[in-house]
Tab-separated table of C-alpha atoms in Angstrom:
chain	number	residue	atom	x	y	z
W	95	MET	CA	15.614	-32.543	6.621
W	96	PHE	CA	12.805	-30.602	5.002
W	97	SER	CA	11.162	-31.720	1.790
W	98	THR	CA	12.263	-28.708	-0.234
W	99	THR	CA	12.697	-30.660	-3.420
W	100	PRO	CA	10.355	-28.392	-5.418
W	101	ILE	CA	12.089	-25.275	-4.144
W	102	LEU	CA	15.496	-26.685	-4.996
W	103	CYS	CA	14.244	-27.605	-8.452
W	104	SER	CA	12.943	-24.078	-8.929
W	105	VAL	CA	16.257	-22.612	-7.825
W	106	CYS	CA	18.085	-24.924	-10.216
W	107	TRP	CA	15.799	-23.901	-13.055
W	108	ILE	CA	16.277	-20.211	-12.283
W	109	THR	CA	20.044	-20.629	-12.088
W	110	THR	CA	20.119	-22.509	-15.379
W	111	SER	CA	17.920	-19.892	-17.034
W	112	LEU	CA	20.126	-17.090	-15.757
W	113	HIS	CA	23.232	-18.853	-17.036
W	114	PHE	CA	21.629	-19.390	-20.427
W	115	PHE	CA	20.553	-15.756	-20.603
W	116	THR	CA	23.984	-14.574	-19.508
W	117	ILE	CA	25.630	-16.656	-22.228
């Protein structure tokens, strides 16, 4: 398993931002 915690966090942040902007 790779330590892609930062990447995952970034993806989560982007997804959340997109959702907020969409709403």
